[in-house]
Coordinates of C-alpha atoms and ligand atoms in Angstrom, one line a residue:
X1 CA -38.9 109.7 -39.1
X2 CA -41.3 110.6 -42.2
X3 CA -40.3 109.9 -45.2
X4 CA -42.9 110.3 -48.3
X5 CA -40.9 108.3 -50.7
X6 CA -42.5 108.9 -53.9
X7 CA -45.1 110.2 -55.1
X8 CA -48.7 109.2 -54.8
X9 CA -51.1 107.6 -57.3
X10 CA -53.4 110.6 -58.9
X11 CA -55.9 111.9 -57.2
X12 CA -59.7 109.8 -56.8
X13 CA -62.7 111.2 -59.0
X14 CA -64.1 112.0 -55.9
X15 CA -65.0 113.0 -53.1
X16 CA -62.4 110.6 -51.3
X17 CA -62.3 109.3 -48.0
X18 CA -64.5 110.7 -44.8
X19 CA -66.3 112.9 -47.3
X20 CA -69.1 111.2 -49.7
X21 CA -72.4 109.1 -48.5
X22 CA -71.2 107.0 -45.2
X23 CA -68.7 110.0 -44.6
X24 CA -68.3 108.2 -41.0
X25 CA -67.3 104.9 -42.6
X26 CA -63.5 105.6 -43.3
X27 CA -63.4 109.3 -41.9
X28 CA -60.2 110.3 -39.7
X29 CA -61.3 111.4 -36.6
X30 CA -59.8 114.3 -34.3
X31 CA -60.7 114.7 -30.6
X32 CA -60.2 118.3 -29.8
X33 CA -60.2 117.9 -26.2
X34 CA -61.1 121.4 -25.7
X35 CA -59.7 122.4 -22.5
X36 CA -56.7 121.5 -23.3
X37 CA -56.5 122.7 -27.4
X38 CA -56.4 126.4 -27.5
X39 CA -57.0 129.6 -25.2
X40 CA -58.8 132.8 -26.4
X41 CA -59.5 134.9 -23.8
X42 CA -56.1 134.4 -21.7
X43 CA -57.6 132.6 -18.9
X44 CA -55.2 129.8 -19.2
X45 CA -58.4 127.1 -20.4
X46 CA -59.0 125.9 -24.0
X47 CA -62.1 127.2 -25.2
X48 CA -64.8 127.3 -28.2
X49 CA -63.3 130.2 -30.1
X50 CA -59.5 128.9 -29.6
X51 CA -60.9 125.8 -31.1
X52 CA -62.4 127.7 -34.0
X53 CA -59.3 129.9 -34.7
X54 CA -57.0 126.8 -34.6
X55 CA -59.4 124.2 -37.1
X56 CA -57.2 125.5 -40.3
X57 CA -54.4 123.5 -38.7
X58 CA -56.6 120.5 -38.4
X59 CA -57.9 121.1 -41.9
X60 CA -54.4 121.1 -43.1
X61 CA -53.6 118.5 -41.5
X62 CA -55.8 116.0 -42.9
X63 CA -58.6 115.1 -40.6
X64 CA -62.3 114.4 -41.7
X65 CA -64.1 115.5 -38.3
X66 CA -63.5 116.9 -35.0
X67 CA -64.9 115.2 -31.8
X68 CA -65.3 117.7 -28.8
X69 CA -65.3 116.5 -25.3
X70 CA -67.9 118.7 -23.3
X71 CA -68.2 121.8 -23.0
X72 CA -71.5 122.2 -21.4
X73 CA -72.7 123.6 -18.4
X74 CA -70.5 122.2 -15.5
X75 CA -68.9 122.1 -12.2
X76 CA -66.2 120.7 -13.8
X77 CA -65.9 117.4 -11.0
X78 CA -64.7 115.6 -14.3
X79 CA -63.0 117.0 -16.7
X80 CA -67.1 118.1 -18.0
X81 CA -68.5 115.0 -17.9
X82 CA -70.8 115.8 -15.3
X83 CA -73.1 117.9 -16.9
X84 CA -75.2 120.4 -15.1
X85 CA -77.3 121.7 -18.3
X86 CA -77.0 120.2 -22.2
X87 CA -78.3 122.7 -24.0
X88 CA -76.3 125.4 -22.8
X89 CA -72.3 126.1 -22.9
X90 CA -70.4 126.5 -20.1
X91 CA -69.1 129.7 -19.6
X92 CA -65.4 128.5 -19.1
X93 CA -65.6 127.5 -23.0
X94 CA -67.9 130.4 -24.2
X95 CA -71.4 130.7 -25.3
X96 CA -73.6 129.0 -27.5
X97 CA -73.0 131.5 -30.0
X98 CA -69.8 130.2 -30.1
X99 CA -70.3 126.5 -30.2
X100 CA -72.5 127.7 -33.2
X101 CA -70.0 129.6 -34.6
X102 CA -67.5 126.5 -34.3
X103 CA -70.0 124.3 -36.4
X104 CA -70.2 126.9 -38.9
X105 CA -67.0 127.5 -39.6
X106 CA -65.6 123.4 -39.4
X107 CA -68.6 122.9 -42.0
X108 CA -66.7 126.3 -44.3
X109 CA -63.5 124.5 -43.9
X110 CA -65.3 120.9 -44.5
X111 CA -64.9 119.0 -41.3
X112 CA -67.8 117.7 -39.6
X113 CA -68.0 118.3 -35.9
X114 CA -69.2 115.5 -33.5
X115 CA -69.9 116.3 -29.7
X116 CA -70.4 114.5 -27.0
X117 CA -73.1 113.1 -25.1
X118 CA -73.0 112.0 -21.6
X119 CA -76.1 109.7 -20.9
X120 CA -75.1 107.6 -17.6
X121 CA -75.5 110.1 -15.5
X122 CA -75.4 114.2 -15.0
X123 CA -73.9 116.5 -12.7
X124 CA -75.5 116.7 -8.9
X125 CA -75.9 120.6 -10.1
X126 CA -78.6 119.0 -12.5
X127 CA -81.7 120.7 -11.7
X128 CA -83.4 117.0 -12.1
X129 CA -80.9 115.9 -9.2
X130 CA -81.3 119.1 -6.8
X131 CA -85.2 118.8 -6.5
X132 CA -85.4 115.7 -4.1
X133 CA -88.7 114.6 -5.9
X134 CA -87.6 114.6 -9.4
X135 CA -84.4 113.3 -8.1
X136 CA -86.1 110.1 -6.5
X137 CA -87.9 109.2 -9.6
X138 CA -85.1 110.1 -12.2
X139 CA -82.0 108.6 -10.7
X140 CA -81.2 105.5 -9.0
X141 CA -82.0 105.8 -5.1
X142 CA -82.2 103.1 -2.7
X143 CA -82.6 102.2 0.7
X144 CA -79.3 100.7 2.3
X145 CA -78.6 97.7 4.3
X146 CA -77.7 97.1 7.6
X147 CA -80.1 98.3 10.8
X148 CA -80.3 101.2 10.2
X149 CA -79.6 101.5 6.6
X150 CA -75.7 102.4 7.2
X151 CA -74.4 100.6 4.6
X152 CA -74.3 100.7 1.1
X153 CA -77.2 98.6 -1.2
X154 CA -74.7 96.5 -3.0
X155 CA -70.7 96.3 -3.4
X156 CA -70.5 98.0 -6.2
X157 CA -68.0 99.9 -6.8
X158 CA -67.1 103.7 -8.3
X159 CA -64.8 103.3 -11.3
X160 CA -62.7 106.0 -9.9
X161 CA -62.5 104.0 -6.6
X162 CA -64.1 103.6 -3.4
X163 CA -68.3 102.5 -3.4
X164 CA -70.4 103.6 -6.4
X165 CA -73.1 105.1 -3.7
X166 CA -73.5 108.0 -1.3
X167 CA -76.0 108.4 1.0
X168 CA -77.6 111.3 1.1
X169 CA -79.0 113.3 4.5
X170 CA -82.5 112.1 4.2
X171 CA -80.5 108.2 4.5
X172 CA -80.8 106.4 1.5
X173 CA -78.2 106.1 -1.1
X174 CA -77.8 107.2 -4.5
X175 CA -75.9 105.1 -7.0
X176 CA -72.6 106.7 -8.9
X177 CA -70.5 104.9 -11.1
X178 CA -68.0 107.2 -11.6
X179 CA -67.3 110.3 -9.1
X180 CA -70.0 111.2 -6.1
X181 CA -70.8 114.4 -8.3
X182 CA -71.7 112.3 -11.1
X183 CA -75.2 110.2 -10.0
X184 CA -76.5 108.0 -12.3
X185 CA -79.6 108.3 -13.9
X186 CA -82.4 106.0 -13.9
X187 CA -83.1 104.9 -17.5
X188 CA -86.3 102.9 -16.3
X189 CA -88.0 106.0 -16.6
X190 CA -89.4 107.6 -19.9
X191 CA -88.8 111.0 -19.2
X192 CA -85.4 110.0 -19.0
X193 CA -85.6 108.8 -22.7
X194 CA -87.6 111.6 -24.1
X195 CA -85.0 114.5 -22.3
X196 CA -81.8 113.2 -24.1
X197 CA -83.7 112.5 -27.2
X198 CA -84.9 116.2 -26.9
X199 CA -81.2 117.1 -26.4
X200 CA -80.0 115.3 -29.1
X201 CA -82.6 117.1 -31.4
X202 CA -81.3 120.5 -29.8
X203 CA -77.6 119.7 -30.9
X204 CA -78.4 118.2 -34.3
X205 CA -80.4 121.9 -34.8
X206 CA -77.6 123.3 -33.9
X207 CA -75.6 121.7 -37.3
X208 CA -73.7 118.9 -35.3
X209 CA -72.9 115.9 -37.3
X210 CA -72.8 113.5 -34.7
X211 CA -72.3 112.3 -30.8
X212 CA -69.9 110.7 -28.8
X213 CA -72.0 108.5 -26.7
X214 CA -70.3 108.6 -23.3
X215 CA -70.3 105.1 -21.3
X216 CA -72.7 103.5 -24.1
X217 CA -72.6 100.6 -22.7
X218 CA -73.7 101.8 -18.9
X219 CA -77.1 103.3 -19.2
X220 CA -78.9 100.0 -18.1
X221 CA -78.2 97.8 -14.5
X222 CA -79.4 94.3 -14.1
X223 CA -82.6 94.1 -12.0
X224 CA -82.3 93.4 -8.8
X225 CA -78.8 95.6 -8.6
X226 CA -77.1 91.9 -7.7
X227 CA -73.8 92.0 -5.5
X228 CA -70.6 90.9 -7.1
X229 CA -69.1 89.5 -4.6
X230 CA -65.5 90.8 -4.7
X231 CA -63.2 93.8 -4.5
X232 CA -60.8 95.5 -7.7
X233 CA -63.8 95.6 -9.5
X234 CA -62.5 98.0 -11.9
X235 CA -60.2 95.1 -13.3
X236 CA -63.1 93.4 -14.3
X237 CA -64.6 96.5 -16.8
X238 CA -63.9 95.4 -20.5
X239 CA -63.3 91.8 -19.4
X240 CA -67.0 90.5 -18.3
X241 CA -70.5 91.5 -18.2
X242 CA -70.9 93.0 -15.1
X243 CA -74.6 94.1 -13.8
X244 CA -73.8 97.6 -14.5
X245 CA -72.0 97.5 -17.5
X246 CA -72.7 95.9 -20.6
X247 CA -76.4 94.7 -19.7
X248 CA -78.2 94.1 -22.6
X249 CA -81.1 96.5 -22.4
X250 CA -78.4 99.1 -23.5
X251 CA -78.9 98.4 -27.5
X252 CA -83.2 98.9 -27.3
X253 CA -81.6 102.4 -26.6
X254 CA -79.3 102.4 -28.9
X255 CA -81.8 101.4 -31.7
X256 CA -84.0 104.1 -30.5
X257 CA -81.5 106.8 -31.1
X258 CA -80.0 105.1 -34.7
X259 CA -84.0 105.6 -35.3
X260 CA -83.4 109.1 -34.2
X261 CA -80.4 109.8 -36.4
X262 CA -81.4 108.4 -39.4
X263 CA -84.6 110.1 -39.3
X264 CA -83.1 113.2 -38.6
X265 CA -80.7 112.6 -41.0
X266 CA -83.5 111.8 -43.9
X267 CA -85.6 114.8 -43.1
X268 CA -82.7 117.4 -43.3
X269 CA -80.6 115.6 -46.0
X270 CA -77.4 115.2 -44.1
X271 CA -75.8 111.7 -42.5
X272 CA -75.4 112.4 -39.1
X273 CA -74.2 109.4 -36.8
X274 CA -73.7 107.8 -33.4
X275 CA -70.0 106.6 -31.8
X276 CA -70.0 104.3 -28.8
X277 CA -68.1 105.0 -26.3
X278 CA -68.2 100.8 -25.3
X279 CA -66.3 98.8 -22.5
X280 CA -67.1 95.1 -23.8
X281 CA -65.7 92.2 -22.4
X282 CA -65.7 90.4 -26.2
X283 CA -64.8 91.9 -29.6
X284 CA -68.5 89.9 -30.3
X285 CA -70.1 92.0 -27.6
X286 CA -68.7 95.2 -29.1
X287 CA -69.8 94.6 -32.3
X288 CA -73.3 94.5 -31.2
X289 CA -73.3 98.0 -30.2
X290 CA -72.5 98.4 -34.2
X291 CA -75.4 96.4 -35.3
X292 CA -77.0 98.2 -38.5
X293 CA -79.7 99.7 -36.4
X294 CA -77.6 100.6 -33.7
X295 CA -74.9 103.2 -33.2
X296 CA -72.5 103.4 -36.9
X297 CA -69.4 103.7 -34.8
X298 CA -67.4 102.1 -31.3
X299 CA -64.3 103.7 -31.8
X300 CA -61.2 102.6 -30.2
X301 CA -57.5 104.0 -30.2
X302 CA -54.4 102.0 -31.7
X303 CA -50.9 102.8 -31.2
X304 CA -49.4 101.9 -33.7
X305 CA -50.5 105.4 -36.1
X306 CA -49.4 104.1 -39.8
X307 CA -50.7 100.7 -39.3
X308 CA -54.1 101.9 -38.2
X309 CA -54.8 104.6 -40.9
X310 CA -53.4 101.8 -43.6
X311 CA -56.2 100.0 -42.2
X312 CA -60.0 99.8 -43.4
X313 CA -62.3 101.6 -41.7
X314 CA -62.2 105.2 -39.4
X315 CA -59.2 106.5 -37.2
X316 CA -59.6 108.4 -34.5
X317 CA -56.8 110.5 -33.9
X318 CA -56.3 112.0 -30.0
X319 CA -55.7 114.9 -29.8
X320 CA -51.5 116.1 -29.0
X321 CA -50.2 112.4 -30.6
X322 CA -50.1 114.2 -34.1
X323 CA -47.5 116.0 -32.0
X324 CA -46.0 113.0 -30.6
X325 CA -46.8 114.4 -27.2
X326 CA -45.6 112.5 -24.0
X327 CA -48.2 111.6 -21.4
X328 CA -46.4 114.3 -18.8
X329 CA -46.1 111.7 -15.4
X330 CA -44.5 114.6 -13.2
X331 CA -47.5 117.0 -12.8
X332 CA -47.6 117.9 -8.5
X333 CA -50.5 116.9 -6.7
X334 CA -51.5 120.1 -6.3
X335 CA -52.5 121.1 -10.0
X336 CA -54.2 117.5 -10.9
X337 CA -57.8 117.7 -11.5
X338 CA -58.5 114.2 -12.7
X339 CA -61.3 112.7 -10.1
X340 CA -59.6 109.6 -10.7
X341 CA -56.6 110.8 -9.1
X342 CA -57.8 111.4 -6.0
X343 CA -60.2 108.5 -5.3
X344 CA -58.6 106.2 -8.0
X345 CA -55.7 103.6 -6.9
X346 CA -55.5 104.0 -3.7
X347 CA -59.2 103.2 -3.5
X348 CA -58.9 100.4 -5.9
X349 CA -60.3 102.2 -8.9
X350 CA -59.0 103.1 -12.4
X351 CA -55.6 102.9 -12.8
X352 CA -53.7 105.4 -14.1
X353 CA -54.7 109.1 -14.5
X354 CA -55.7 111.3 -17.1
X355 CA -54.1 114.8 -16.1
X356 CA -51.0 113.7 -17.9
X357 CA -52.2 113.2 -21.0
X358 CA -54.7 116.4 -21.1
X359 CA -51.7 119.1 -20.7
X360 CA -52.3 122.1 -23.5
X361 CA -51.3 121.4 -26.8
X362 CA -47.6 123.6 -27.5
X363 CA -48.5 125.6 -30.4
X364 CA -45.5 127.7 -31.1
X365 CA -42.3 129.8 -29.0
X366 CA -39.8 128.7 -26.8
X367 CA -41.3 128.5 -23.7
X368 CA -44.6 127.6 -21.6
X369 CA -47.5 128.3 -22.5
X370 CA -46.1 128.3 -26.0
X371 CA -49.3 130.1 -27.9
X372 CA -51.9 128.1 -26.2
X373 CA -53.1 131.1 -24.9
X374 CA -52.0 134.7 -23.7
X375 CA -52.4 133.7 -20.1
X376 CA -50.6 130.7 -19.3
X377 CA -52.5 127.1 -18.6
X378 CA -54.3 125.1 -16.4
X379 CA -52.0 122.5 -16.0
X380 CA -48.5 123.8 -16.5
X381 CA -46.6 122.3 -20.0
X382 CA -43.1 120.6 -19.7
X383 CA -40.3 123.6 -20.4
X384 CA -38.9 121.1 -23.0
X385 CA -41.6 121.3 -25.1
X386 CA -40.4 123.8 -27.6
X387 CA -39.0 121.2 -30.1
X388 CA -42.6 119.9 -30.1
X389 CA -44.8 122.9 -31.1
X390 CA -46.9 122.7 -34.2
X391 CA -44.5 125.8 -35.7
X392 CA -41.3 123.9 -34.7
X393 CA -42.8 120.2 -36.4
X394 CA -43.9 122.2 -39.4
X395 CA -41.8 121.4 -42.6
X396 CA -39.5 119.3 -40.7
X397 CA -39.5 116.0 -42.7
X398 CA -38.5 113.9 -40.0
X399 CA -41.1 115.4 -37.3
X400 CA -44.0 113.2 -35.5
X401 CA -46.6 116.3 -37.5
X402 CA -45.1 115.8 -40.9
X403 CA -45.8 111.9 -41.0
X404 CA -49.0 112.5 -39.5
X405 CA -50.1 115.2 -42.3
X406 CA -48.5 113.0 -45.5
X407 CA -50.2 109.7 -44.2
X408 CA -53.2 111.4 -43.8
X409 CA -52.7 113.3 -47.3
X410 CA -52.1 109.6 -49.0
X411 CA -55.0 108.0 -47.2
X412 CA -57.1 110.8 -48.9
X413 CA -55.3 110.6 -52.6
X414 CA -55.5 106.7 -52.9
X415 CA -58.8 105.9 -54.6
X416 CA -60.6 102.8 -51.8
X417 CA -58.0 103.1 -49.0
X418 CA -60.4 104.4 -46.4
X419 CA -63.4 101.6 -47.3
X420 CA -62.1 99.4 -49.7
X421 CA -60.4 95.7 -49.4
X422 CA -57.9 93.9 -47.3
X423 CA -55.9 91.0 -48.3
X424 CA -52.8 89.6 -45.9
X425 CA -49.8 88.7 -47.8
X426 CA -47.0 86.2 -47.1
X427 CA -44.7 87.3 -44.6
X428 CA -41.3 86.6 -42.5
X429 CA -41.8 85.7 -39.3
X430 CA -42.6 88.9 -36.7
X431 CA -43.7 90.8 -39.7
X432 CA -47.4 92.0 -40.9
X433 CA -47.9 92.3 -44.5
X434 CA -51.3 93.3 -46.1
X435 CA -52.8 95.0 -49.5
X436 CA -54.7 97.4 -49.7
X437 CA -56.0 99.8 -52.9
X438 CA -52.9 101.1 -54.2
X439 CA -50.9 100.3 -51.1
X440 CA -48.9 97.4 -49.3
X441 CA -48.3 97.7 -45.8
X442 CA -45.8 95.8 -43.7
X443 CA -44.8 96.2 -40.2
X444 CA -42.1 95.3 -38.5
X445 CA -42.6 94.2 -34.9
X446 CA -39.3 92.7 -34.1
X447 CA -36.6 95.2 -32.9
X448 CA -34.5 94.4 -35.6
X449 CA -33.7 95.1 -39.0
X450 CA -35.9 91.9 -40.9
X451 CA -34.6 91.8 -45.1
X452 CA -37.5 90.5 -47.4
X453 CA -37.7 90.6 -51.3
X454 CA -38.9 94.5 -52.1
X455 CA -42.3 94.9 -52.6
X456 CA -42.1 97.4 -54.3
X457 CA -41.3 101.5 -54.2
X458 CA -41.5 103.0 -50.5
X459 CA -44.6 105.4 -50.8
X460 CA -44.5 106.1 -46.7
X461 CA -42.2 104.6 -43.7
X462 CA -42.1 105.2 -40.1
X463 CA -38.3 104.9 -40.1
X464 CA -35.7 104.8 -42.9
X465 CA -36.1 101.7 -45.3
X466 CA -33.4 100.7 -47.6
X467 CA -33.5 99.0 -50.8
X468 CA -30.5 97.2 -52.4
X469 CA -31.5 96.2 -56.0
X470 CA -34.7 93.1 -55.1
X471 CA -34.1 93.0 -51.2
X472 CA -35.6 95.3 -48.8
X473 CA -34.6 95.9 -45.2
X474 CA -37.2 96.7 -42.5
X475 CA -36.0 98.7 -39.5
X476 CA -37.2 97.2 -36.6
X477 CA -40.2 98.4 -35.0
X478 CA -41.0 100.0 -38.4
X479 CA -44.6 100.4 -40.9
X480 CA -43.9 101.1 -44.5
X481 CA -46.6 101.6 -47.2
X482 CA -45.3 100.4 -50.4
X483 CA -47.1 101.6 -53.8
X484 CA -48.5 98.8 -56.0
X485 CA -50.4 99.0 -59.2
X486 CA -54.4 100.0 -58.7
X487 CA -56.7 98.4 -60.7
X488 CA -57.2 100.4 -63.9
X489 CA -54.6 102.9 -63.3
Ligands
LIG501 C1 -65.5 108.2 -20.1 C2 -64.7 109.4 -20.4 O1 -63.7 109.1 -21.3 C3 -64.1 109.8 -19.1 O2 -63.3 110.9 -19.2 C4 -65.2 110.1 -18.1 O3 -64.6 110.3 -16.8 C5 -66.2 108.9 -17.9 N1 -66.6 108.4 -19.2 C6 -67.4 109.3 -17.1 O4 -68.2 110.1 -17.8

């Protein structure tokens, strides 16, 4: 249900959230997953241009910046994040022409463009990984145990299930933390610093305004390469330091590349910034990966959409839940692509799998592929998805799109909301109440109505809110912004 209730203070002086000096701090953040976004050449797979054609909608919709999962050079082993070359595009999402042309026009339309980069490891299609020399001195190789070295070094094992290392024909192993295709490279060695610095320098040519650092916090291994001593390790990811995630040698890397930025950044008059991609066991770990000379962002996503954008601080939006897109949990075996899927629980990996939530975006018509492209999709779309195309959502007050675009509208019109103070307010039991400039915001997280004294006029609410004369009644499960006086309005 979106409701804009009334209308919104005036608009700022300028130049309003995600825009001005420290764009990054309270920017709204898209991820254009681009397989998945929209098809130009009929191929059934997202690609550059699709993206380009379609960033109007996002410009209308209220977003700051696009984030682009990769579209480099790949044999595709996951979902492009096993990258066979970083400077060029693979030709599944176009050319580098395009990618330039992308930039160009998000920059016309004002949105910066952030891409991803994917430092843990590369593709086994690498050329550093197919020459056996460069291979042994650029990733992580060792000798395994056992008598004849039959088993693996340690116990570690693949996020995606089974053991994070595959020994190769010559007999020693090579260490993989995600899929087989994916081997990790050895960050012990300076040429490994110098190439992604190089790349990064290639892409910030190019006009991006940022990177997505992939598994920021997985670059660096404890010494030794210790055993853990039990199974289901990916369980343990996000809840302790493990000796391949988390180590601490990952920030000297990180401060290198703020040094990087910032430089970059000074010499060519634009702020261009680093997001962690960061699997901490502690909030207090994770904010050290946003030390002020380390990376400006970790991002993170929240459910709960008109609580996080009434909160200080960057959103990142993914890309479909604008739509209010379901996760589709019915895809056959034989059309998921998701690595995970295939080693993941069965193996003891990951749970869960990410096909589902990667179908292409419905864009318009009645029926699959719904304008995503001229030639069907990669992973076919639910035939009940007509009611949730961007044409079908579009000046439908109560749609998923229409509370997306007026909250994002409001967070841009109220002067402070992005980067400004926070102040929690008295509340019943079960419900949140903060301030913020020119807004309150309460939430109701109790499945039932809650009545409170009003707060005010309804500028915003997530389901209908009544007023009778001073009492308010909160629908359950429920986030209202209320307006309130702004200091010299
Ligand atoms: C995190 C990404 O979100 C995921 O899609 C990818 O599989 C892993 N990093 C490995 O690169």
């Amino acid at each position: 249900m979106t409701q804009e209730l009334t209308s919104p203070s005036p608009a700022p002086q300028a130049p309003g959230p995600g825009r001005g000096p420290g764009w990054w701090r309270d920017a709204v953040i898209y991820q254009v997953y681009v397989r998945s976004f929209a098809d130009s050449d009929g191929d059934g797979v997202g690609d550059l241009r699709g993206a380009r054609e379609r960033l109007p909608y996002l410009r209308d919709l209220g977003v700051d910046a696009v984030w682009l999962t990769p579209f480099y050079a790949s044999p595709q082993a996951d979902g492009g994040y096993d990258v066979a070359d970083y400077r060029a595009v693979d030709p599944l999402f176009g050319n580098l022409q395009d990618a330039d042309d992308l930039i160009r026009t998000a920059h016309d339309l004002d949105l910066r463009v952030i891409v991803d980069i994917v430092p843990n490891h590369t593709s086994d299609r690498h050329p550093w990984f197919r020459d056996p020399e460069l291979a042994r001195q650029r990733y992580v190789f060792r000798p395994g145990k056992g008598e004849d070295g039959e088993l693996p070094p340690n116990d570690w094992e693949s996020v995606f299930g089974g053991p994070a290392w595959t020994r190769t024909d010559r007999g020693d192993w090579y260490l993989h933390l995600f899929a087989p295709e994916q081997p990790d490279l050895d960050w012990d060695n300076p040429d490994v610093h110098a190439e992604f610095e190089a790349v990064m320098r290639f892409w910030l040519d190019l006009g991006v305004d940022g990177f997505r650092v992939d598994v920021a916090h997985g670059m660096v291994k404890a010494s030794g390469l210790p055993d853990i001593g039990h199974g289901q390790q990916a369980k343990l990811i996000g809840n302790q330091v493990l000796p391949f995630f988390d180590q601490d040698g990952v920030h000297a890397i990180h401060r290198t590349w703020r040094r990087l930025l910032d430089g970059y950044g000074d010499t060519h008059g634009r702020q261009v910034i680093g997001v962690a991609e960061a699997w901490a066991p502690t909030a207090e770990r994770l904010a050290l990966y946003v030390r002020p000379d380390e990376l400006h962002q970790a991002f993170n996503f929240r459910a709960a959409t008109l609580l996080m954008l009434a909160l200080p601080g960057s959103a990142y939006l993914y890309q479909g839940e604008e739509l209010g897109l379901p996760e589709v949990t019915d895809l056959p075996d034989d059309v998921r692509q998701d690595p995970a899927f295939f080693r993941g629980s069965r193996a003891g990996g990951q749970d869960g799998f990410r096909d589902g939530c990667r179908v292409p975006l419905p864009w318009t018509g009645e029926a699959p592929p719904y304008g995503f492209g001229a030639g069907g999709s990669w992973l076919p779309q639910p035939a009940d998805w007509a009611p949730l195309t961007v044409d079908a959502q579009t000046d439908d007050p109560d749609s998923t799109l229409e509370l997306y675009r007026t909250a994002l509208g409001l967070r841009r019109r109220l002067p402070g909301l992005g980067d400004g103070g926070m102040s929690w307010q008295p509340a019943p039991d079960g419900v949140l109440a903060f301030t913020r400039p020119g807004l309150l915001c309460t939430v109701n997280t109790l499945p039932h109505d809650v009545e409170l004294p009003s707060p005010g006029t309804p500028l915003l609410s997530s389901a209908p809110v009544t007023v009778n004369g001073s009492v308010a009644v909160l629908p359950g499960d429920s986030c209202i912004w209320w307006a309130i006086p702004t200091a010299g309005r």
